[in-house]
Amino acid sequence: MSFQEVWSPFLIGSFLWFAGIAGMGSVAYALLRLYRVEEKLRELSLVLFASIVLALVFVVADLSRPLNMPLAILGSLASGVFIAKLAVSWMTLGISLLSILLVLTLALALRHTAVPALSKFTDNKYFLALLALVGLLVTLYSGFLISSAPGVPFWNTALIPVLWLISASICAIAVLKILVHEEKLSRILTTSSLALDAAELIAIAALLNVALYSGSIAAKISARALLAGELAAPFWAGVVVLGVLAPLVLGFMLLKKEDRRLALAAAVLALIGALVLRILVIQAGVFEVVGL
Amino acid sequence: MRLAHLWDQSKCIGCGACIAACNAANYASSTKENRTWGWIRSNIKRITFDLNAKPYLLLVQCQHCDNAPCVAVCPTGASYKDKDGLVKINPSLCIGCKYCMTACPYGARWLDEDTGLPAKCMGEECLSRISGGLEPMCVTVCPAGARAFGDIDDPKSEISQKLRKGRVVKLLEYKGTQPKYFVVVGP
Ligand code: SF4
Ligand code: SF4
């Protein structure tokens, strides 16, 4: 048995992480603007734009024919195949969604920096609704992308997009926690991340449980590697303890009394945990065992 | 027309001539490693099952699935199913995302690091052989007559006749891929 080496766990794991931060972060931006919370929107817009750019850098870094990409996509668009592929390939849909989110977050970053006049468009409720929708779809896409790869049974489950959605929401809240100081909003963020941490724990347990009992030998090998095998140390320490349990405990402490340093620690741990989770899930992939 | 491969496990003597011939014809006898499979640069992979009492050998290559996941997931249409029923790659459209590799349940693709392409059966030389009316290299060289290739929609073709006679297994059929690589396990 060996782990898949088709996709680099570090590059694709980081891509999925940044895509999640940009995706659910965009949803958060739209919500904050609709509820007229103005604090730190400028910083948030820059984080969103940087995240989507970094997501693209990491995914392109894993391509084995990056130089062929522009012409290949143009050729595919010209023949109409790309449009038809939108209905069947998550990668085609993803390329389109990431490009749209890149443009939307660039507009936001410009509105808060060099071109304030853009606010006429970006503060419009239709723009914000589109931003939230595309952000949500990018997050879901980052899950469906790997869950629709039937060669690797551990990924090939609808639990991955669910887990990614929860985990990306935790990341977006963590980014806000780092940026925002206002007490009322911090409290709302603490309560929401507590609920999401608990949900994430259940989703991780469900993913491993399905892998262990689904009947696929490859999925079982992946789950065992994470639970008690080669990847167990980073999984238990990085994902479960530091990434979920520690923010959960800190969250309960923050419920009693908001504390800036504790809130920062919880946010940073949650972000690191989400990154390690994605890297490990990609790393743990094992190809189906072919037999008679 | 649906071209397909057949491999007769009950006749195969495990000599590896097909594997070497694929390497020689399609990859110019390159001795570079195929790192995806930890194998030579050949489109045929040998899997040995050491089941103590009943060891057996399986040769696996692209199944030219009628319902190919690699074709479905490919973002640009670089992986496509041709009119002859074979699953092919158009290098000019391939961006090297390797999605087809993670989508293939048979692990039938390997990364050619020279071209960045997700290589698989059939290689270029074999494709040009069949367009010239010849057989793929592995079929031609097999000394045991364990291989066949042809149109399964034509009842008179050699492969169709063999399919009617033998006990045939399709690999991972439950995945819904509708594979067209037929493993004959006995008369
Ligand atoms: S065996 Fe794999 S590479 Fe070949 S057609 Fe099927 S899914 Fe595609
Ligand atoms: S690596 Fe090439 S052939 Fe494979 S899915 Fe990506 S673009 Fe298509």
PDB file of N, CA, C and O in Angstrom, chain B residues 121-184:
ATOM      1  N   CYS B 121      -2.685   3.478 -21.663  1.00  0.00           N
ATOM      2  CA  CYS B 121      -2.932   2.715 -22.891  1.00  0.00           C
ATOM      3  C   CYS B 121      -4.031   3.453 -23.668  1.00  0.00           C
ATOM      4  O   CYS B 121      -5.037   3.812 -23.069  1.00  0.00           O
ATOM      5  N   MET B 122      -3.977   3.781 -24.952  1.00  0.00           N
ATOM      6  CA  MET B 122      -2.879   3.343 -25.784  1.00  0.00           C
ATOM      7  C   MET B 122      -1.892   4.467 -26.017  1.00  0.00           C
ATOM      8  O   MET B 122      -2.289   5.619 -26.101  1.00  0.00           O
ATOM      9  N   GLY B 123      -0.632   4.066 -26.165  1.00  0.00           N
ATOM     10  CA  GLY B 123       0.384   5.037 -26.506  1.00  0.00           C
ATOM     11  C   GLY B 123       0.283   5.429 -27.978  1.00  0.00           C
ATOM     12  O   GLY B 123      -0.472   4.825 -28.751  1.00  0.00           O
ATOM     13  N   GLU B 124       1.073   6.424 -28.341  1.00  0.00           N
ATOM     14  CA  GLU B 124       0.983   6.954 -29.711  1.00  0.00           C
ATOM     15  C   GLU B 124       1.280   5.909 -30.774  1.00  0.00           C
ATOM     16  O   GLU B 124       0.622   5.825 -31.802  1.00  0.00           O
ATOM     17  N   GLU B 125       2.319   5.104 -30.515  1.00  0.00           N
ATOM     18  CA  GLU B 125       2.717   4.114 -31.526  1.00  0.00           C
ATOM     19  C   GLU B 125       1.586   3.091 -31.739  1.00  0.00           C
ATOM     20  O   GLU B 125       1.276   2.737 -32.872  1.00  0.00           O
ATOM     21  N   CYS B 126       0.994   2.662 -30.648  1.00  0.00           N
ATOM     22  CA  CYS B 126      -0.089   1.678 -30.781  1.00  0.00           C
ATOM     23  C   CYS B 126      -1.284   2.287 -31.510  1.00  0.00           C
ATOM     24  O   CYS B 126      -1.931   1.622 -32.330  1.00  0.00           O
ATOM     25  N   LEU B 127      -1.564   3.564 -31.240  1.00  0.00           N
ATOM     26  CA  LEU B 127      -2.681   4.220 -31.933  1.00  0.00           C
ATOM     27  C   LEU B 127      -2.400   4.282 -33.431  1.00  0.00           C
ATOM     28  O   LEU B 127      -3.300   4.053 -34.250  1.00  0.00           O
ATOM     29  N   SER B 128      -1.135   4.569 -33.767  1.00  0.00           N
ATOM     30  CA  SER B 128      -0.858   4.658 -35.200  1.00  0.00           C
ATOM     31  C   SER B 128      -0.866   3.261 -35.825  1.00  0.00           C
ATOM     32  O   SER B 128      -1.252   3.080 -36.979  1.00  0.00           O
ATOM     33  N   ARG B 129      -0.477   2.252 -35.048  1.00  0.00           N
ATOM     34  CA  ARG B 129      -0.558   0.875 -35.570  1.00  0.00           C
ATOM     35  C   ARG B 129      -2.006   0.491 -35.877  1.00  0.00           C
ATOM     36  O   ARG B 129      -2.298  -0.047 -36.939  1.00  0.00           O
ATOM     37  N   ILE B 130      -2.910   0.783 -34.943  1.00  0.00           N
ATOM     38  CA  ILE B 130      -4.291   0.332 -35.213  1.00  0.00           C
ATOM     39  C   ILE B 130      -4.950   1.145 -36.337  1.00  0.00           C
ATOM     40  O   ILE B 130      -5.776   0.617 -37.063  1.00  0.00           O
ATOM     41  N   SER B 131      -4.512   2.415 -36.465  1.00  0.00           N
ATOM     42  CA  SER B 131      -5.109   3.154 -37.589  1.00  0.00           C
ATOM     43  C   SER B 131      -4.569   2.621 -38.923  1.00  0.00           C
ATOM     44  O   SER B 131      -5.196   2.795 -39.973  1.00  0.00           O
ATOM     45  N   GLY B 132      -3.426   1.924 -38.873  1.00  0.00           N
ATOM     46  CA  GLY B 132      -2.893   1.287 -40.085  1.00  0.00           C
ATOM     47  C   GLY B 132      -3.355  -0.161 -40.229  1.00  0.00           C
ATOM     48  O   GLY B 132      -2.799  -0.911 -41.032  1.00  0.00           O
ATOM     49  N   GLY B 133      -4.314  -0.553 -39.397  1.00  0.00           N
ATOM     50  CA  GLY B 133      -4.868  -1.908 -39.525  1.00  0.00           C
ATOM     51  C   GLY B 133      -4.079  -2.981 -38.792  1.00  0.00           C
ATOM     52  O   GLY B 133      -4.364  -4.168 -38.915  1.00  0.00           O
ATOM     53  N   LEU B 134      -3.065  -2.564 -37.995  1.00  0.00           N
ATOM     54  CA  LEU B 134      -2.289  -3.566 -37.240  1.00  0.00           C
ATOM     55  C   LEU B 134      -2.865  -3.717 -35.829  1.00  0.00           C
ATOM     56  O   LEU B 134      -3.715  -2.944 -35.406  1.00  0.00           O
ATOM     57  N   GLU B 135      -2.325  -4.703 -35.108  1.00  0.00           N
ATOM     58  CA  GLU B 135      -2.770  -4.880 -33.724  1.00  0.00           C
ATOM     59  C   GLU B 135      -1.901  -4.038 -32.795  1.00  0.00           C
ATOM     60  O   GLU B 135      -0.762  -3.704 -33.142  1.00  0.00           O
ATOM     61  N   PRO B 136      -2.395  -3.729 -31.580  1.00  0.00           N
ATOM     62  CA  PRO B 136      -1.522  -3.055 -30.622  1.00  0.00           C
ATOM     63  C   PRO B 136      -0.320  -3.953 -30.315  1.00  0.00           C
ATOM     64  O   PRO B 136      -0.389  -5.172 -30.464  1.00  0.00           O
ATOM     65  N   MET B 137       0.761  -3.351 -29.876  1.00  0.00           N
ATOM     66  CA  MET B 137       2.024  -4.060 -29.684  1.00  0.00           C
ATOM     67  C   MET B 137       1.905  -5.262 -28.729  1.00  0.00           C
ATOM     68  O   MET B 137       2.441  -6.338 -28.986  1.00  0.00           O
ATOM     69  N   CYS B 138       1.191  -5.061 -27.601  1.00  0.00           N
ATOM     70  CA  CYS B 138       1.110  -6.129 -26.595  1.00  0.00           C
ATOM     71  C   CYS B 138       0.453  -7.383 -27.183  1.00  0.00           C
ATOM     72  O   CYS B 138       0.821  -8.509 -26.855  1.00  0.00           O
ATOM     73  N   VAL B 139      -0.523  -7.167 -28.055  1.00  0.00           N
ATOM     74  CA  VAL B 139      -1.242  -8.296 -28.644  1.00  0.00           C
ATOM     75  C   VAL B 139      -0.321  -9.034 -29.633  1.00  0.00           C
ATOM     76  O   VAL B 139      -0.256 -10.262 -29.658  1.00  0.00           O
ATOM     77  N   THR B 140       0.424  -8.244 -30.407  1.00  0.00           N
ATOM     78  CA  THR B 140       1.316  -8.834 -31.412  1.00  0.00           C
ATOM     79  C   THR B 140       2.400  -9.697 -30.782  1.00  0.00           C
ATOM     80  O   THR B 140       2.702 -10.780 -31.275  1.00  0.00           O
ATOM     81  N   VAL B 141       2.986  -9.215 -29.668  1.00  0.00           N
ATOM     82  CA  VAL B 141       4.153  -9.937 -29.146  1.00  0.00           C
ATOM     83  C   VAL B 141       3.813 -11.092 -28.208  1.00  0.00           C
ATOM     84  O   VAL B 141       4.683 -11.925 -27.932  1.00  0.00           O
ATOM     85  N   CYS B 142       2.598 -11.170 -27.715  1.00  0.00           N
ATOM     86  CA  CYS B 142       2.306 -12.193 -26.693  1.00  0.00           C
ATOM     87  C   CYS B 142       2.584 -13.600 -27.234  1.00  0.00           C
ATOM     88  O   CYS B 142       1.934 -14.056 -28.181  1.00  0.00           O
ATOM     89  N   PRO B 143       3.548 -14.310 -26.640  1.00  0.00           N
ATOM     90  CA  PRO B 143       3.900 -15.630 -27.193  1.00  0.00           C
ATOM     91  C   PRO B 143       2.877 -16.709 -26.836  1.00  0.00           C
ATOM     92  O   PRO B 143       2.867 -17.783 -27.425  1.00  0.00           O
ATOM     93  N   ALA B 144       2.008 -16.403 -25.870  1.00  0.00           N
ATOM     94  CA  ALA B 144       1.067 -17.437 -25.420  1.00  0.00           C
ATOM     95  C   ALA B 144      -0.309 -17.267 -26.041  1.00  0.00           C
ATOM     96  O   ALA B 144      -1.235 -18.028 -25.745  1.00  0.00           O
ATOM     97  N   GLY B 145      -0.463 -16.260 -26.879  1.00  0.00           N
ATOM     98  CA  GLY B 145      -1.786 -16.011 -27.476  1.00  0.00           C
ATOM     99  C   GLY B 145      -2.802 -15.628 -26.423  1.00  0.00           C
ATOM    100  O   GLY B 145      -3.993 -15.939 -26.534  1.00  0.00           O
ATOM    101  N   ALA B 146      -2.327 -14.936 -25.360  1.00  0.00           N
ATOM    102  CA  ALA B 146      -3.240 -14.610 -24.259  1.00  0.00           C
ATOM    103  C   ALA B 146      -3.968 -13.287 -24.466  1.00  0.00           C
ATOM    104  O   ALA B 146      -4.776 -12.893 -23.639  1.00  0.00           O
ATOM    105  N   ARG B 147      -3.649 -12.606 -25.567  1.00  0.00           N
ATOM    106  CA  ARG B 147      -4.265 -11.288 -25.765  1.00  0.00           C
ATOM    107  C   ARG B 147      -5.033 -11.219 -27.074  1.00  0.00           C
ATOM    108  O   ARG B 147      -4.687 -11.901 -28.045  1.00  0.00           O
ATOM    109  N   ALA B 148      -6.069 -10.367 -27.065  1.00  0.00           N
ATOM    110  CA  ALA B 148      -6.803 -10.103 -28.306  1.00  0.00           C
ATOM    111  C   ALA B 148      -7.276  -8.659 -28.273  1.00  0.00           C
ATOM    112  O   ALA B 148      -7.411  -8.062 -27.204  1.00  0.00           O
ATOM    113  N   PHE B 149      -7.500  -8.103 -29.453  1.00  0.00           N
ATOM    114  CA  PHE B 149      -7.950  -6.724 -29.558  1.00  0.00           C
ATOM    115  C   PHE B 149      -8.858  -6.614 -30.769  1.00  0.00           C
ATOM    116  O   PHE B 149      -8.579  -7.219 -31.810  1.00  0.00           O
ATOM    117  N   GLY B 150      -9.947  -5.895 -30.643  1.00  0.00           N
ATOM    118  CA  GLY B 150     -10.809  -5.728 -31.809  1.00  0.00           C
ATOM    119  C   GLY B 150     -12.139  -5.106 -31.440  1.00  0.00           C
ATOM    120  O   GLY B 150     -12.326  -4.618 -30.324  1.00  0.00           O
ATOM    121  N   ASP B 151     -13.060  -5.190 -32.398  1.00  0.00           N
ATOM    122  CA  ASP B 151     -14.352  -4.530 -32.258  1.00  0.00           C
ATOM    123  C   ASP B 151     -15.365  -5.469 -31.603  1.00  0.00           C
ATOM    124  O   ASP B 151     -15.753  -6.472 -32.200  1.00  0.00           O
ATOM    125  N   ILE B 152     -15.813  -5.125 -30.413  1.00  0.00           N
ATOM    126  CA  ILE B 152     -16.768  -6.022 -29.739  1.00  0.00           C
ATOM    127  C   ILE B 152     -18.183  -5.850 -30.289  1.00  0.00           C
ATOM    128  O   ILE B 152     -19.081  -6.609 -29.960  1.00  0.00           O
ATOM    129  N   ASP B 153     -18.389  -4.817 -31.128  1.00  0.00           N
ATOM    130  CA  ASP B 153     -19.708  -4.668 -31.759  1.00  0.00           C
ATOM    131  C   ASP B 153     -19.826  -5.540 -33.013  1.00  0.00           C
ATOM    132  O   ASP B 153     -20.906  -5.690 -33.573  1.00  0.00           O
ATOM    133  N   ASP B 154     -18.679  -6.089 -33.451  1.00  0.00           N
ATOM    134  CA  ASP B 154     -18.695  -6.955 -34.635  1.00  0.00           C
ATOM    135  C   ASP B 154     -18.668  -8.413 -34.160  1.00  0.00           C
ATOM    136  O   ASP B 154     -17.657  -8.898 -33.644  1.00  0.00           O
ATOM    137  N   PRO B 155     -19.772  -9.133 -34.311  1.00  0.00           N
ATOM    138  CA  PRO B 155     -19.845 -10.502 -33.766  1.00  0.00           C
ATOM    139  C   PRO B 155     -18.821 -11.449 -34.384  1.00  0.00           C
ATOM    140  O   PRO B 155     -18.505 -12.493 -33.811  1.00  0.00           O
ATOM    141  N   LYS B 156     -18.297 -11.080 -35.574  1.00  0.00           N
ATOM    142  CA  LYS B 156     -17.356 -11.997 -36.239  1.00  0.00           C
ATOM    143  C   LYS B 156     -15.901 -11.742 -35.832  1.00  0.00           C
ATOM    144  O   LYS B 156     -15.018 -12.504 -36.177  1.00  0.00           O
ATOM    145  N   SER B 157     -15.647 -10.636 -35.104  1.00  0.00           N
ATOM    146  CA  SER B 157     -14.254 -10.335 -34.752  1.00  0.00           C
ATOM    147  C   SER B 157     -13.712 -11.405 -33.797  1.00  0.00           C
ATOM    148  O   SER B 157     -14.480 -12.078 -33.087  1.00  0.00           O
ATOM    149  N   GLU B 158     -12.379 -11.535 -33.802  1.00  0.00           N
ATOM    150  CA  GLU B 158     -11.736 -12.557 -32.957  1.00  0.00           C
ATOM    151  C   GLU B 158     -12.093 -12.338 -31.486  1.00  0.00           C
ATOM    152  O   GLU B 158     -12.410 -13.272 -30.757  1.00  0.00           O
ATOM    153  N   ILE B 159     -12.085 -11.070 -31.068  1.00  0.00           N
ATOM    154  CA  ILE B 159     -12.350 -10.790 -29.652  1.00  0.00           C
ATOM    155  C   ILE B 159     -13.791 -11.179 -29.283  1.00  0.00           C
ATOM    156  O   ILE B 159     -14.037 -11.765 -28.228  1.00  0.00           O
ATOM    157  N   SER B 160     -14.733 -10.908 -30.185  1.00  0.00           N
ATOM    158  CA  SER B 160     -16.128 -11.261 -29.886  1.00  0.00           C
ATOM    159  C   SER B 160     -16.269 -12.783 -29.755  1.00  0.00           C
ATOM    160  O   SER B 160     -16.985 -13.276 -28.877  1.00  0.00           O
ATOM    161  N   GLN B 161     -15.569 -13.507 -30.631  1.00  0.00           N
ATOM    162  CA  GLN B 161     -15.654 -14.974 -30.554  1.00  0.00           C
ATOM    163  C   GLN B 161     -15.073 -15.489 -29.242  1.00  0.00           C
ATOM    164  O   GLN B 161     -15.635 -16.362 -28.586  1.00  0.00           O
ATOM    165  N   LYS B 162     -13.938 -14.899 -28.844  1.00  0.00           N
ATOM    166  CA  LYS B 162     -13.324 -15.332 -27.584  1.00  0.00           C
ATOM    167  C   LYS B 162     -14.228 -14.985 -26.400  1.00  0.00           C
ATOM    168  O   LYS B 162     -14.295 -15.724 -25.424  1.00  0.00           O
ATOM    169  N   LEU B 163     -14.884 -13.830 -26.489  1.00  0.00           N
ATOM    170  CA  LEU B 163     -15.774 -13.421 -25.396  1.00  0.00           C
ATOM    171  C   LEU B 163     -16.938 -14.389 -25.246  1.00  0.00           C
ATOM    172  O   LEU B 163     -17.417 -14.641 -24.139  1.00  0.00           O
ATOM    173  N   ARG B 164     -17.383 -14.947 -26.370  1.00  0.00           N
ATOM    174  CA  ARG B 164     -18.515 -15.881 -26.309  1.00  0.00           C
ATOM    175  C   ARG B 164     -18.106 -17.209 -25.681  1.00  0.00           C
ATOM    176  O   ARG B 164     -18.899 -17.863 -25.022  1.00  0.00           O
ATOM    177  N   LYS B 165     -16.823 -17.587 -25.897  1.00  0.00           N
ATOM    178  CA  LYS B 165     -16.391 -18.918 -25.438  1.00  0.00           C
ATOM    179  C   LYS B 165     -15.974 -18.957 -23.968  1.00  0.00           C
ATOM    180  O   LYS B 165     -16.299 -19.866 -23.238  1.00  0.00           O
ATOM    181  N   GLY B 166     -15.206 -17.923 -23.540  1.00  0.00           N
ATOM    182  CA  GLY B 166     -14.572 -18.028 -22.221  1.00  0.00           C
ATOM    183  C   GLY B 166     -15.432 -17.524 -21.075  1.00  0.00           C
ATOM    184  O   GLY B 166     -16.495 -16.938 -21.271  1.00  0.00           O
ATOM    185  N   ARG B 167     -14.938 -17.789 -19.868  1.00  0.00           N
ATOM    186  CA  ARG B 167     -15.563 -17.186 -18.678  1.00  0.00           C
ATOM    187  C   ARG B 167     -14.885 -15.841 -18.486  1.00  0.00           C
ATOM    188  O   ARG B 167     -13.668 -15.772 -18.291  1.00  0.00           O
ATOM    189  N   VAL B 168     -15.661 -14.790 -18.551  1.00  0.00           N
ATOM    190  CA  VAL B 168     -15.077 -13.451 -18.610  1.00  0.00           C
ATOM    191  C   VAL B 168     -15.421 -12.629 -17.361  1.00  0.00           C
ATOM    192  O   VAL B 168     -16.548 -12.667 -16.874  1.00  0.00           O
ATOM    193  N   VAL B 169     -14.412 -11.917 -16.862  1.00  0.00           N
ATOM    194  CA  VAL B 169     -14.616 -11.029 -15.710  1.00  0.00           C
ATOM    195  C   VAL B 169     -14.272  -9.611 -16.150  1.00  0.00           C
ATOM    196  O   VAL B 169     -13.322  -9.393 -16.891  1.00  0.00           O
ATOM    197  N   LYS B 170     -15.066  -8.634 -15.678  1.00  0.00           N
ATOM    198  CA  LYS B 170     -14.704  -7.226 -15.880  1.00  0.00           C
ATOM    199  C   LYS B 170     -14.286  -6.667 -14.525  1.00  0.00           C
ATOM    200  O   LYS B 170     -14.933  -6.971 -13.509  1.00  0.00           O
ATOM    201  N   LEU B 171     -13.234  -5.859 -14.519  1.00  0.00           N
ATOM    202  CA  LEU B 171     -12.681  -5.389 -13.251  1.00  0.00           C
ATOM    203  C   LEU B 171     -13.492  -4.215 -12.672  1.00  0.00           C
ATOM    204  O   LEU B 171     -13.889  -3.314 -13.414  1.00  0.00           O
ATOM    205  N   LEU B 172     -13.699  -4.263 -11.364  1.00  0.00           N
ATOM    206  CA  LEU B 172     -14.410  -3.191 -10.635  1.00  0.00           C
ATOM    207  C   LEU B 172     -15.677  -2.738 -11.370  1.00  0.00           C
ATOM    208  O   LEU B 172     -15.969  -1.541 -11.437  1.00  0.00           O
ATOM    209  N   GLU B 173     -16.428  -3.712 -11.870  1.00  0.00           N
ATOM    210  CA  GLU B 173     -17.605  -3.365 -12.661  1.00  0.00           C
ATOM    211  C   GLU B 173     -18.627  -2.578 -11.848  1.00  0.00           C
ATOM    212  O   GLU B 173     -19.350  -1.724 -12.361  1.00  0.00           O
ATOM    213  N   TYR B 174     -18.635  -2.842 -10.508  1.00  0.00           N
ATOM    214  CA  TYR B 174     -19.626  -2.185  -9.635  1.00  0.00           C
ATOM    215  C   TYR B 174     -19.428  -0.677  -9.571  1.00  0.00           C
ATOM    216  O   TYR B 174     -20.295   0.053  -9.111  1.00  0.00           O
ATOM    217  N   LYS B 175     -18.281  -0.202 -10.066  1.00  0.00           N
ATOM    218  CA  LYS B 175     -18.050   1.253 -10.050  1.00  0.00           C
ATOM    219  C   LYS B 175     -18.860   1.966 -11.127  1.00  0.00           C
ATOM    220  O   LYS B 175     -18.821   3.191 -11.224  1.00  0.00           O
ATOM    221  N   GLY B 176     -19.505   1.205 -11.986  1.00  0.00           N
ATOM    222  CA  GLY B 176     -20.338   1.820 -13.013  1.00  0.00           C
ATOM    223  C   GLY B 176     -19.556   2.393 -14.183  1.00  0.00           C
ATOM    224  O   GLY B 176     -20.076   3.203 -14.952  1.00  0.00           O
ATOM    225  N   THR B 177     -18.307   1.954 -14.333  1.00  0.00           N
ATOM    226  CA  THR B 177     -17.469   2.523 -15.392  1.00  0.00           C
ATOM    227  C   THR B 177     -17.707   1.860 -16.759  1.00  0.00           C
ATOM    228  O   THR B 177     -17.232   2.347 -17.770  1.00  0.00           O
ATOM    229  N   GLN B 178     -18.391   0.734 -16.760  1.00  0.00           N
ATOM    230  CA  GLN B 178     -18.603  -0.059 -17.982  1.00  0.00           C
ATOM    231  C   GLN B 178     -17.280  -0.297 -18.702  1.00  0.00           C
ATOM    232  O   GLN B 178     -17.066   0.156 -19.837  1.00  0.00           O
ATOM    233  N   PRO B 179     -16.358  -1.009 -18.025  1.00  0.00           N
ATOM    234  CA  PRO B 179     -15.027  -1.211 -18.596  1.00  0.00           C
ATOM    235  C   PRO B 179     -15.054  -2.104 -19.837  1.00  0.00           C
ATOM    236  O   PRO B 179     -15.909  -2.979 -19.956  1.00  0.00           O
ATOM    237  N   LYS B 180     -14.081  -1.864 -20.736  1.00  0.00           N
ATOM    238  CA  LYS B 180     -13.971  -2.713 -21.940  1.00  0.00           C
ATOM    239  C   LYS B 180     -12.601  -3.404 -21.967  1.00  0.00           C
ATOM    240  O   LYS B 180     -11.930  -3.416 -22.990  1.00  0.00           O
ATOM    241  N   TYR B 181     -12.168  -3.897 -20.819  1.00  0.00           N
ATOM    242  CA  TYR B 181     -10.951  -4.708 -20.755  1.00  0.00           C
ATOM    243  C   TYR B 181     -11.432  -6.021 -20.163  1.00  0.00           C
ATOM    244  O   TYR B 181     -11.878  -6.070 -19.011  1.00  0.00           O
ATOM    245  N   PHE B 182     -11.386  -7.065 -20.989  1.00  0.00           N
ATOM    246  CA  PHE B 182     -12.028  -8.310 -20.584  1.00  0.00           C
ATOM    247  C   PHE B 182     -10.980  -9.315 -20.109  1.00  0.00           C
ATOM    248  O   PHE B 182     -10.031  -9.607 -20.830  1.00  0.00           O
ATOM    249  N   VAL B 183     -11.172  -9.799 -18.896  1.00  0.00           N
ATOM    250  CA  VAL B 183     -10.239 -10.774 -18.348  1.00  0.00           C
ATOM    251  C   VAL B 183     -10.888 -12.157 -18.448  1.00  0.00           C
ATOM    252  O   VAL B 183     -11.938 -12.414 -17.846  1.00  0.00           O
ATOM    253  N   VAL B 184     -10.269 -13.038 -19.243  1.00  0.00           N
ATOM    254  CA  VAL B 184     -10.792 -14.397 -19.362  1.00  0.00           C
ATOM    255  C   VAL B 184     -10.146 -15.221 -18.255  1.00  0.00           C
ATOM    256  O   VAL B 184      -8.918 -15.240 -18.128  1.00  0.00           O
TER     257      VAL B 184
END
